[in-house]
Amino acid sequence: MPAAVSRPLSTQAGFPDRHTTLGAALRHAYDALSEHTYAELAAAGFADIRPAHRVVFRHLAPEGSRIIDLARAGDLTKQSMAYLIAGLEESGYVALESDPEDGRAKRVRLTPRGEAAMEILLKTSRAVERRLDRRLGAGTSSTLKQTLGSVAALLQPPAPAGD
Amino acid sequence: MPAAVSRPLSTQAGFPDRHTTLGAALRHAYDALSEHTYAELAAAGFADIRPAHRVVFRHLAPEGSRIIDLARAGDLTKQSMAYLIAGLEESGYVALESDPEDGRAKRVRLTPRGEAAMEILLKTSRAVERRLDRRLGAGTSSTLKQTLGSVAALLQPPAPAGD
DNA sequence: CGATATAGGTCAGATAATCTGTCTTTATGA
DNA sequence: TCATAAAGACAGATTATCTGACCTATATCG
């Protein structure tokens, strides 16, 4: 008797607490937010920005940044960052100019199109927080962010001492 | 004047709110938790479980699961899931047995080693939540999970109507 | 009961996003 | 001025995805 109804594994018995962990909750919220953000970005005409590109928008300084600085900020190698930048340059989100202060370096800078995408990202983020506050009460998103900060702080230090 | 001190881009001016968004907070917390979890796993002798493998541990039923069900639960193709399972089988975390109820199917099941890894995952998760409650007050992790659930719920529906 | 459709799984090949290693050019500093 | 370091480019490998084609076992239906 195959075609066994394909029951959702998530609700099966055994390892009962596996889907109610903090990790699962964080992942679901983050995934939902990510999907929402991409949908907004795509709806605004920026469908060619892929998940990996976000690390660039996260750290690019308005005056332009060097590839190596972006790589450090995003915690990946300069080669990987260069690869991402090349993609964004090809699709017109950033432009590369040589750094007047250092002949070895280039500066990555947002184009107007890149700035428009950045606007959408920030706008979407603000809108989600507003919706959350409207739904669960003013201050919810602020409190949530603070608690999340504590979670990160709790785990960041590589176990400083004892325990 | 190169070697420009490699200032942390995160604190530069411009796009000032970019690093205080809900998304950034979620990402930091999730990343910190992930790293912590891998560190615990590695410390317990399971260093060969890679991030991609976690989708398997997330959904594998104790009685064993078919590849296709795991793929659906984890939202990837059966080919991708088969690839992950092959890696876990080779390193001894799961075993494949033919499904007595369906000649076409196989069942993926945790080996004792796989169950030991699962134990670590669950134990680590519980420990983090306990630490959080001790640090920020009993019920913190529970409330946090609930709020995160609301965030996911707020964003999950593909915009049902208007707005 | 046999033909055909469906479902589970595999194989082959492509792509994205990482990595390591090496090389060139430029800057820094002893 | 010369040795060293730093920024970036080029080449190649690996991991984790995907799509498409295919095989085989099972189910269904005439």
mmCIF file of C-alpha atoms (C1' of nucleotides) in Angstrom:
data_model
loop_
_atom_site.group_PDB
_atom_site.id
_atom_site.type_symbol
_atom_site.label_atom_id
_atom_site.label_comp_id
_atom_site.label_asym_id
_atom_site.label_seq_id
_atom_site.Cartn_x
_atom_site.Cartn_y
_atom_site.Cartn_z
ATOM 1 C CA MET A 1 0.000 0.000 0.000
ATOM 2 C CA PRO A 2 2.370 2.700 -1.185
ATOM 3 C CA ALA A 3 1.491 6.280 -1.931
ATOM 4 C CA ALA A 4 1.485 6.451 1.831
ATOM 5 C CA VAL A 5 -0.361 9.753 1.964
ATOM 6 C CA SER A 6 2.939 11.626 2.230
ATOM 7 C CA ARG A 7 2.235 12.743 5.763
ATOM 8 C CA PRO A 8 4.124 15.848 6.857
ATOM 9 C CA LEU A 9 7.171 14.493 8.621
ATOM 10 C CA SER A 10 7.175 17.575 10.785
ATOM 11 C CA THR A 11 4.263 16.306 12.787
ATOM 12 C CA GLN A 12 5.329 12.722 13.254
ATOM 13 C CA ALA A 13 6.159 11.300 16.618
ATOM 14 C CA GLY A 14 9.733 10.818 17.831
ATOM 15 C CA PHE A 15 12.225 13.597 18.419
ATOM 16 C CA PRO A 16 9.100 15.482 19.426
ATOM 17 C CA ASP A 17 10.806 18.713 20.399
ATOM 18 C CA ARG A 18 12.815 19.004 17.207
ATOM 19 C CA HIS A 19 10.483 21.469 15.548
ATOM 20 C CA THR A 20 9.888 23.728 18.492
ATOM 21 C CA THR A 21 13.480 24.712 19.123
ATOM 22 C CA LEU A 22 14.756 28.248 19.167
ATOM 23 C CA GLY A 23 16.744 27.408 16.081
ATOM 24 C CA ALA A 24 13.676 26.322 14.172
ATOM 25 C CA ALA A 25 11.816 29.485 15.203
ATOM 26 C CA LEU A 26 14.712 31.689 14.161
ATOM 27 C CA ARG A 27 15.065 29.918 10.867
ATOM 28 C CA HIS A 28 11.391 30.165 10.023
ATOM 29 C CA ALA A 29 11.259 33.860 10.825
ATOM 30 C CA TYR A 30 14.436 34.607 8.934
ATOM 31 C CA ASP A 31 13.371 32.575 5.919
ATOM 32 C CA ALA A 32 9.986 34.248 5.826
ATOM 33 C CA LEU A 33 11.588 37.675 6.038
ATOM 34 C CA SER A 34 14.090 36.813 3.327
ATOM 35 C CA GLU A 35 11.439 35.568 0.972
ATOM 36 C CA HIS A 36 9.350 38.634 1.606
ATOM 37 C CA THR A 37 12.297 40.893 0.933
ATOM 38 C CA TYR A 38 13.166 39.191 -2.360
ATOM 39 C CA ALA A 39 9.560 39.336 -3.437
ATOM 40 C CA GLU A 40 9.508 43.077 -2.798
ATOM 41 C CA LEU A 41 12.784 43.525 -4.585
ATOM 42 C CA ALA A 42 11.585 41.492 -7.550
ATOM 43 C CA ALA A 43 8.282 43.364 -7.624
ATOM 44 C CA ALA A 44 10.205 46.625 -7.782
ATOM 45 C CA GLY A 45 12.087 45.405 -10.826
ATOM 46 C CA PHE A 46 15.256 44.116 -9.192
ATOM 47 C CA ALA A 47 14.735 40.413 -9.751
ATOM 48 C CA ASP A 48 18.347 39.825 -10.684
ATOM 49 C CA ILE A 49 19.655 40.491 -7.192
ATOM 50 C CA ARG A 50 20.316 37.071 -5.762
ATOM 51 C CA PRO A 51 20.600 36.067 -2.115
ATOM 52 C CA ALA A 52 24.376 35.997 -2.229
ATOM 53 C CA HIS A 53 24.444 39.608 -3.402
ATOM 54 C CA ARG A 54 22.904 40.871 -0.237
ATOM 55 C CA VAL A 55 26.170 40.712 1.604
ATOM 56 C CA VAL A 56 27.311 43.501 -0.711
ATOM 57 C CA PHE A 57 24.354 45.783 -0.040
ATOM 58 C CA ARG A 58 24.776 45.099 3.634
ATOM 59 C CA HIS A 59 28.243 46.577 3.809
ATOM 60 C CA LEU A 60 28.847 48.898 0.865
ATOM 61 C CA ALA A 61 29.713 52.360 2.140
ATOM 62 C CA PRO A 62 28.122 55.338 0.389
ATOM 63 C CA GLU A 63 31.532 56.739 -0.535
ATOM 64 C CA GLY A 64 32.452 53.412 -2.053
ATOM 65 C CA SER A 65 34.328 50.505 -0.553
ATOM 66 C CA ARG A 66 37.291 48.427 -1.564
ATOM 67 C CA ILE A 67 36.672 44.801 -2.402
ATOM 68 C CA ILE A 68 38.902 43.609 0.378
ATOM 69 C CA ASP A 69 37.011 45.661 2.949
ATOM 70 C CA LEU A 70 33.719 44.313 1.739
ATOM 71 C CA ALA A 71 35.117 40.811 1.917
ATOM 72 C CA ARG A 72 36.245 41.288 5.498
ATOM 73 C CA ALA A 73 32.977 42.855 6.532
ATOM 74 C CA GLY A 74 31.002 40.046 4.950
ATOM 75 C CA ASP A 75 33.341 37.332 6.184
ATOM 76 C CA LEU A 76 34.242 35.818 2.845
ATOM 77 C CA THR A 77 37.369 35.804 0.717
ATOM 78 C CA LYS A 78 38.293 38.651 -1.569
ATOM 79 C CA GLN A 79 37.959 36.285 -4.521
ATOM 80 C CA SER A 80 34.392 35.437 -3.580
ATOM 81 C CA MET A 81 33.563 39.084 -3.051
ATOM 82 C CA ALA A 82 35.121 39.952 -6.400
ATOM 83 C CA TYR A 83 32.910 37.337 -8.009
ATOM 84 C CA LEU A 84 29.777 38.825 -6.466
ATOM 85 C CA ILE A 85 30.816 42.349 -7.376
ATOM 86 C CA ALA A 86 31.444 41.295 -10.965
ATOM 87 C CA GLY A 87 27.889 40.055 -11.187
ATOM 88 C CA LEU A 88 26.443 43.227 -9.725
ATOM 89 C CA GLU A 89 28.582 45.328 -12.022
ATOM 90 C CA GLU A 90 27.371 43.439 -15.054
ATOM 91 C CA SER A 91 23.767 44.016 -14.078
ATOM 92 C CA GLY A 92 24.417 47.670 -13.366
ATOM 93 C CA TYR A 93 24.070 47.908 -9.600
ATOM 94 C CA VAL A 94 27.615 48.951 -8.852
ATOM 95 C CA ALA A 95 30.452 50.570 -10.729
ATOM 96 C CA LEU A 96 34.168 50.173 -10.184
ATOM 97 C CA GLU A 97 36.469 53.129 -10.186
ATOM 98 C CA SER A 98 40.126 53.204 -9.380
ATOM 99 C CA ASP A 99 40.995 54.495 -5.963
ATOM 100 C CA PRO A 100 42.752 57.863 -6.282
ATOM 101 C CA GLU A 101 44.551 57.241 -3.015
ATOM 102 C CA ASP A 102 45.884 53.775 -3.770
ATOM 103 C CA GLY A 103 46.982 52.615 -7.182
ATOM 104 C CA ARG A 104 46.402 48.979 -6.302
ATOM 105 C CA ALA A 105 42.847 49.446 -5.192
ATOM 106 C CA LYS A 106 39.476 50.002 -6.793
ATOM 107 C CA ARG A 107 36.383 51.442 -5.285
ATOM 108 C CA VAL A 108 33.037 49.753 -5.561
ATOM 109 C CA ARG A 109 30.242 52.279 -5.591
ATOM 110 C CA LEU A 110 26.477 52.026 -5.984
ATOM 111 C CA THR A 111 25.052 53.275 -9.253
ATOM 112 C CA PRO A 112 21.689 55.061 -9.217
ATOM 113 C CA ARG A 113 20.112 51.688 -9.931
ATOM 114 C CA GLY A 114 21.983 50.239 -6.977
ATOM 115 C CA GLU A 115 20.775 53.050 -4.770
ATOM 116 C CA ALA A 116 17.221 52.444 -5.869
ATOM 117 C CA ALA A 117 17.537 48.797 -4.839
ATOM 118 C CA MET A 118 18.989 49.838 -1.497
ATOM 119 C CA GLU A 119 16.002 52.108 -0.955
ATOM 120 C CA ILE A 120 13.641 49.197 -1.480
ATOM 121 C CA LEU A 121 15.548 47.075 0.993
ATOM 122 C CA LEU A 122 15.415 49.719 3.687
ATOM 123 C CA LYS A 123 11.810 50.599 2.953
ATOM 124 C CA THR A 124 10.736 46.951 3.107
ATOM 125 C CA SER A 125 12.512 46.490 6.381
ATOM 126 C CA ARG A 126 10.855 49.511 7.955
ATOM 127 C CA ALA A 127 7.460 48.397 6.669
ATOM 128 C CA VAL A 128 7.793 44.944 8.220
ATOM 129 C CA GLU A 129 8.707 46.397 11.576
ATOM 130 C CA ARG A 130 5.749 48.758 11.423
ATOM 131 C CA ARG A 131 3.404 45.899 10.601
ATOM 132 C CA LEU A 132 4.781 43.891 13.484
ATOM 133 C CA ASP A 133 4.290 46.753 15.909
ATOM 134 C CA ARG A 134 0.773 47.328 14.667
ATOM 135 C CA ARG A 135 -0.026 43.656 15.079
ATOM 136 C CA LEU A 136 1.625 42.919 18.387
ATOM 137 C CA GLY A 137 1.878 46.325 19.973
ATOM 138 C CA ALA A 138 4.217 49.287 19.724
ATOM 139 C CA GLY A 139 7.712 48.439 20.764
ATOM 140 C CA THR A 140 7.439 44.803 19.770
ATOM 141 C CA SER A 141 10.014 44.970 17.020
ATOM 142 C CA SER A 142 12.354 47.003 19.144
ATOM 143 C CA THR A 143 12.120 44.551 22.019
ATOM 144 C CA LEU A 144 12.499 41.655 19.651
ATOM 145 C CA LYS A 145 15.650 43.112 18.156
ATOM 146 C CA GLN A 146 17.061 43.640 21.600
ATOM 147 C CA THR A 147 16.343 40.079 22.654
ATOM 148 C CA LEU A 148 17.865 38.779 19.450
ATOM 149 C CA GLY A 149 20.922 40.853 20.201
ATOM 150 C CA SER A 150 21.152 39.147 23.566
ATOM 151 C CA VAL A 151 20.929 35.759 21.930
ATOM 152 C CA ALA A 152 23.804 36.642 19.637
ATOM 153 C CA ALA A 153 25.806 38.078 22.523
ATOM 154 C CA LEU A 154 25.161 34.984 24.604
ATOM 155 C CA LEU A 155 26.637 32.781 21.903
ATOM 156 C CA GLN A 156 29.239 34.972 20.228
ATOM 157 C CA PRO A 157 32.104 34.648 22.670
ATOM 158 C CA PRO A 158 33.763 31.266 22.075
ATOM 159 C CA ALA A 159 32.810 30.178 25.563
ATOM 160 C CA PRO A 160 34.927 32.676 27.541
ATOM 161 C CA ALA A 161 35.316 30.581 30.677
ATOM 162 C CA GLY A 162 33.876 27.567 32.490
ATOM 163 C CA ASP A 163 30.819 25.755 31.074
ATOM 164 C CA MET B 1 47.537 56.899 2.090
ATOM 165 C CA PRO B 2 46.292 53.354 1.554
ATOM 166 C CA ALA B 3 45.997 50.643 4.117
ATOM 167 C CA ALA B 4 43.166 52.849 5.245
ATOM 168 C CA VAL B 5 42.929 51.321 8.694
ATOM 169 C CA SER B 6 40.320 48.882 7.436
ATOM 170 C CA ARG B 7 37.625 50.646 9.396
ATOM 171 C CA PRO B 8 34.599 48.496 10.119
ATOM 172 C CA LEU B 9 32.201 49.452 7.368
ATOM 173 C CA SER B 10 29.371 48.596 9.698
ATOM 174 C CA THR B 11 29.859 51.779 11.649
ATOM 175 C CA GLN B 12 30.335 54.172 8.792
ATOM 176 C CA ALA B 13 27.894 56.943 8.076
ATOM 177 C CA GLY B 14 25.274 56.710 5.335
ATOM 178 C CA PHE B 15 22.441 54.200 5.186
ATOM 179 C CA PRO B 16 22.620 54.617 8.957
ATOM 180 C CA ASP B 17 19.761 52.290 9.790
ATOM 181 C CA ARG B 18 21.030 49.443 7.654
ATOM 182 C CA HIS B 19 22.582 47.552 10.507
ATOM 183 C CA THR B 20 19.784 47.926 12.997
ATOM 184 C CA THR B 21 17.054 46.271 10.973
ATOM 185 C CA LEU B 22 15.036 43.316 12.109
ATOM 186 C CA GLY B 23 16.685 41.326 9.337
ATOM 187 C CA ALA B 24 20.154 42.100 10.616
ATOM 188 C CA ALA B 25 19.162 41.142 14.155
ATOM 189 C CA LEU B 26 17.622 37.883 13.002
ATOM 190 C CA ARG B 27 20.618 37.048 10.896
ATOM 191 C CA HIS B 28 23.101 37.723 13.661
ATOM 192 C CA ALA B 29 21.180 35.612 16.141
ATOM 193 C CA TYR B 30 20.699 32.783 13.693
ATOM 194 C CA ASP B 31 24.321 32.825 12.581
ATOM 195 C CA ALA B 32 25.542 32.838 16.150
ATOM 196 C CA LEU B 33 23.289 29.918 17.013
ATOM 197 C CA SER B 34 24.379 28.004 13.928
ATOM 198 C CA GLU B 35 28.031 28.471 14.656
ATOM 199 C CA HIS B 36 27.523 27.453 18.236
ATOM 200 C CA THR B 37 25.666 24.339 17.172
ATOM 201 C CA TYR B 38 28.369 23.283 14.708
ATOM 202 C CA ALA B 39 31.029 23.893 17.290
ATOM 203 C CA GLU B 40 29.217 21.628 19.731
ATOM 204 C CA LEU B 41 28.722 19.012 17.060
ATOM 205 C CA ALA B 42 32.378 19.170 16.050
ATOM 206 C CA ALA B 43 33.481 19.040 19.678
ATOM 207 C CA ALA B 44 31.421 15.900 20.128
ATOM 208 C CA GLY B 45 33.220 14.265 17.217
ATOM 209 C CA PHE B 46 30.770 14.945 14.430
ATOM 210 C CA ALA B 47 32.797 17.440 12.464
ATOM 211 C CA ASP B 48 31.843 15.937 9.140
ATOM 212 C CA ILE B 49 28.224 17.036 9.372
ATOM 213 C CA ARG B 50 28.019 20.058 7.121
ATOM 214 C CA PRO B 51 25.422 22.835 7.150
ATOM 215 C CA ALA B 52 23.567 21.365 4.211
ATOM 216 C CA HIS B 53 23.118 18.092 6.068
ATOM 217 C CA ARG B 54 21.032 19.663 8.748
ATOM 218 C CA VAL B 55 17.954 19.638 6.595
ATOM 219 C CA VAL B 56 18.122 15.848 6.862
ATOM 220 C CA PHE B 57 18.322 15.766 10.653
ATOM 221 C CA ARG B 58 15.512 18.276 10.770
ATOM 222 C CA HIS B 59 13.047 16.011 9.056
ATOM 223 C CA LEU B 60 14.151 12.391 9.331
ATOM 224 C CA ALA B 61 11.451 10.381 11.075
ATOM 225 C CA PRO B 62 12.559 7.841 13.690
ATOM 226 C CA GLU B 63 10.976 4.987 11.741
ATOM 227 C CA GLY B 64 12.857 6.069 8.654
ATOM 228 C CA SER B 65 11.771 8.303 5.809
ATOM 229 C CA ARG B 66 11.724 8.015 2.062
ATOM 230 C CA ILE B 67 14.026 10.307 0.130
ATOM 231 C CA ILE B 68 11.150 11.961 -1.650
ATOM 232 C CA ASP B 69 9.416 12.783 1.626
ATOM 233 C CA LEU B 70 12.581 14.273 3.044
ATOM 234 C CA ALA B 71 12.984 16.301 -0.116
ATOM 235 C CA ARG B 72 9.463 17.674 0.126
ATOM 236 C CA ALA B 73 9.812 18.441 3.816
ATOM 237 C CA GLY B 74 13.091 20.234 3.234
ATOM 238 C CA ASP B 75 11.895 21.985 0.083
ATOM 239 C CA LEU B 76 14.544 20.697 -2.286
ATOM 240 C CA THR B 77 14.562 18.243 -5.160
ATOM 241 C CA LYS B 78 14.786 14.508 -4.653
ATOM 242 C CA GLN B 79 18.115 14.569 -6.499
ATOM 243 C CA SER B 80 19.544 17.101 -4.076
ATOM 244 C CA MET B 81 18.241 15.162 -1.122
ATOM 245 C CA ALA B 82 19.688 11.949 -2.552
ATOM 246 C CA TYR B 83 23.051 13.689 -2.816
ATOM 247 C CA LEU B 84 22.952 14.771 0.826
ATOM 248 C CA ILE B 85 21.835 11.339 1.965
ATOM 249 C CA ALA B 86 24.654 9.718 0.007
ATOM 250 C CA GLY B 87 27.152 11.842 1.907
ATOM 251 C CA LEU B 88 25.610 11.001 5.270
ATOM 252 C CA GLU B 89 25.496 7.331 4.390
ATOM 253 C CA GLU B 90 29.160 7.332 3.458
ATOM 254 C CA SER B 91 30.091 8.891 6.772
ATOM 255 C CA GLY B 92 27.877 6.473 8.636
ATOM 256 C CA TYR B 93 25.071 8.675 9.939
ATOM 257 C CA VAL B 94 22.247 7.024 8.038
ATOM 258 C CA ALA B 95 21.605 3.672 6.420
ATOM 259 C CA LEU B 96 19.352 2.869 3.507
ATOM 260 C CA GLU B 97 17.055 -0.108 3.607
ATOM 261 C CA SER B 98 14.418 -1.112 1.132
ATOM 262 C CA ASP B 99 10.883 -0.301 2.131
ATOM 263 C CA PRO B 100 8.969 -3.498 2.874
ATOM 264 C CA GLU B 101 5.717 -1.780 1.953
ATOM 265 C CA ASP B 102 6.799 -0.383 -1.388
ATOM 266 C CA GLY B 103 9.212 -2.131 -3.685
ATOM 267 C CA ARG B 104 10.109 1.119 -5.423
ATOM 268 C CA ALA B 105 11.099 2.899 -2.273
ATOM 269 C CA LYS B 106 13.971 2.917 0.188
ATOM 270 C CA ARG B 107 13.963 4.054 3.736
ATOM 271 C CA VAL B 108 16.562 6.342 5.168
ATOM 272 C CA ARG B 109 17.150 5.620 8.818
ATOM 273 C CA LEU B 110 19.524 6.996 11.429
ATOM 274 C CA THR B 111 22.337 4.700 12.488
ATOM 275 C CA PRO B 112 23.436 4.710 16.140
ATOM 276 C CA ARG B 113 26.037 7.281 15.138
ATOM 277 C CA GLY B 114 23.317 9.372 13.533
ATOM 278 C CA GLU B 115 21.224 9.148 16.656
ATOM 279 C CA ALA B 116 24.163 10.261 18.739
ATOM 280 C CA ALA B 117 24.513 13.335 16.545
ATOM 281 C CA MET B 118 20.816 14.040 16.847
ATOM 282 C CA GLU B 119 21.146 13.866 20.615
ATOM 283 C CA ILE B 120 23.837 16.509 20.552
ATOM 284 C CA LEU B 121 21.690 18.766 18.400
ATOM 285 C CA LEU B 122 18.732 18.531 20.723
ATOM 286 C CA LYS B 123 20.863 18.812 23.828
ATOM 287 C CA THR B 124 22.614 21.908 22.516
ATOM 288 C CA SER B 125 19.340 23.516 21.660
ATOM 289 C CA ARG B 126 17.895 22.911 25.087
ATOM 290 C CA ALA B 127 21.058 24.211 26.720
ATOM 291 C CA VAL B 128 20.943 27.477 24.781
ATOM 292 C CA GLU B 129 17.355 28.076 25.739
ATOM 293 C CA ARG B 130 18.141 27.404 29.391
ATOM 294 C CA ARG B 131 21.052 29.836 29.290
ATOM 295 C CA LEU B 132 18.855 32.470 27.708
ATOM 296 C CA ASP B 133 16.197 32.043 30.356
ATOM 297 C CA ARG B 134 18.779 32.202 33.105
ATOM 298 C CA ARG B 135 20.243 35.371 31.631
ATOM 299 C CA LEU B 136 17.083 37.254 30.705
ATOM 300 C CA GLY B 137 14.484 35.667 32.925
ATOM 301 C CA ALA B 138 12.382 32.521 32.832
ATOM 302 C CA GLY B 139 10.056 32.426 29.882
ATOM 303 C CA THR B 140 12.294 34.549 27.708
ATOM 304 C CA SER B 141 13.000 31.858 25.176
ATOM 305 C CA SER B 142 9.407 30.786 25.109
ATOM 306 C CA THR B 143 8.205 34.338 24.508
ATOM 307 C CA LEU B 144 10.892 34.861 21.919
ATOM 308 C CA LYS B 145 9.855 31.758 20.015
ATOM 309 C CA GLN B 146 6.281 32.920 20.082
ATOM 310 C CA THR B 147 7.161 36.358 18.757
ATOM 311 C CA LEU B 148 9.290 34.809 16.039
ATOM 312 C CA GLY B 149 6.336 32.656 15.128
ATOM 313 C CA SER B 150 4.260 35.796 14.735
ATOM 314 C CA VAL B 151 6.901 37.319 12.490
ATOM 315 C CA ALA B 152 6.819 34.259 10.270
ATOM 316 C CA ALA B 153 3.031 34.239 10.257
ATOM 317 C CA LEU B 154 2.920 37.918 9.410
ATOM 318 C CA LEU B 155 5.011 37.339 6.318
ATOM 319 C CA GLN B 156 4.114 33.830 5.247
ATOM 320 C CA PRO B 157 0.853 34.440 3.396
ATOM 321 C CA PRO B 158 1.743 35.701 -0.090
ATOM 322 C CA ALA B 159 -0.193 38.902 0.525
ATOM 323 C CA PRO B 160 -3.726 37.449 0.655
ATOM 324 C CA ALA B 161 -5.533 40.626 -0.379
ATOM 325 C CA GLY B 162 -4.989 44.347 -0.792
ATOM 326 C CA ASP B 163 -1.720 45.820 0.471
ATOM 327 C "C1'" DC C 1 -4.504 -9.974 -17.369
ATOM 328 C "C1'" DG C 2 -2.164 -6.851 -19.878
ATOM 329 C "C1'" DA C 3 -1.258 -1.767 -21.287
ATOM 330 C "C1'" DT C 4 -0.305 2.402 -19.572
ATOM 331 C "C1'" DA C 5 0.347 5.880 -16.215
ATOM 332 C "C1'" DT C 6 2.559 7.207 -11.956
ATOM 333 C "C1'" DA C 7 5.898 7.322 -8.347
ATOM 334 C "C1'" DG C 8 10.588 6.515 -6.323
ATOM 335 C "C1'" DG C 9 15.122 6.650 -7.404
ATOM 336 C "C1'" DT C 10 19.425 7.214 -10.280
ATOM 337 C "C1'" DC C 11 22.461 9.203 -13.776
ATOM 338 C "C1'" DA C 12 24.303 13.019 -16.319
ATOM 339 C "C1'" DG C 13 25.175 17.675 -16.845
ATOM 340 C "C1'" DA C 14 24.785 22.655 -15.598
ATOM 341 C "C1'" DT C 15 25.169 26.530 -12.480
ATOM 342 C "C1'" DA C 16 26.030 29.333 -8.280
ATOM 343 C "C1'" DA C 17 28.798 30.447 -4.629
ATOM 344 C "C1'" DT C 18 32.231 29.272 -2.126
ATOM 345 C "C1'" DC C 19 37.181 27.974 -1.309
ATOM 346 C "C1'" DT C 20 42.848 27.686 -2.012
ATOM 347 C "C1'" DG C 21 46.764 28.849 -4.518
ATOM 348 C "C1'" DT C 22 49.454 31.737 -7.483
ATOM 349 C "C1'" DC C 23 50.708 35.991 -9.914
ATOM 350 C "C1'" DT C 24 51.196 41.149 -10.808
ATOM 351 C "C1'" DT C 25 51.283 45.644 -9.400
ATOM 352 C "C1'" DT C 26 51.704 48.995 -5.963
ATOM 353 C "C1'" DA C 27 52.700 50.771 -1.421
ATOM 354 C "C1'" DT C 28 55.244 50.803 3.101
ATOM 355 C "C1'" DG C 29 58.966 50.917 5.916
ATOM 356 C "C1'" DA C 30 63.642 49.447 7.540
ATOM 357 C "C1'" DT D 1 66.455 51.012 -2.317
ATOM 358 C "C1'" DC D 2 64.992 46.813 -1.459
ATOM 359 C "C1'" DA D 3 62.178 43.365 1.173
ATOM 360 C "C1'" DT D 4 57.725 42.706 2.548
ATOM 361 C "C1'" DA D 5 52.908 43.290 2.626
ATOM 362 C "C1'" DA D 6 48.579 44.369 0.562
ATOM 363 C "C1'" DA D 7 44.924 44.724 -3.399
ATOM 364 C "C1'" DG D 8 43.283 42.644 -6.887
ATOM 365 C "C1'" DA D 9 43.099 39.129 -10.993
ATOM 366 C "C1'" DC D 10 43.397 34.513 -12.804
ATOM 367 C "C1'" DA D 11 42.994 29.552 -12.541
ATOM 368 C "C1'" DG D 12 41.119 25.518 -10.663
ATOM 369 C "C1'" DA D 13 38.521 22.779 -7.141
ATOM 370 C "C1'" DT D 14 34.535 21.781 -4.194
ATOM 371 C "C1'" DT D 15 29.820 21.969 -2.407
ATOM 372 C "C1'" DA D 16 25.133 22.294 -2.949
ATOM 373 C "C1'" DT D 17 21.797 23.283 -5.769
ATOM 374 C "C1'" DC D 18 19.045 22.779 -10.092
ATOM 375 C "C1'" DT D 19 16.802 20.431 -14.759
ATOM 376 C "C1'" DG D 20 16.182 16.816 -17.773
ATOM 377 C "C1'" DA D 21 16.293 12.058 -19.125
ATOM 378 C "C1'" DC D 22 15.810 7.566 -17.802
ATOM 379 C "C1'" DC D 23 14.794 2.993 -15.333
ATOM 380 C "C1'" DT D 24 11.989 0.111 -12.625
ATOM 381 C "C1'" DA D 25 8.327 -1.177 -9.540
ATOM 382 C "C1'" DT D 26 3.698 -0.513 -8.588
ATOM 383 C "C1'" DA D 27 -1.040 0.822 -9.388
ATOM 384 C "C1'" DT D 28 -5.018 1.368 -12.254
ATOM 385 C "C1'" DC D 29 -8.178 0.511 -15.682
ATOM 386 C "C1'" DG D 30 -10.120 -1.443 -19.722
#
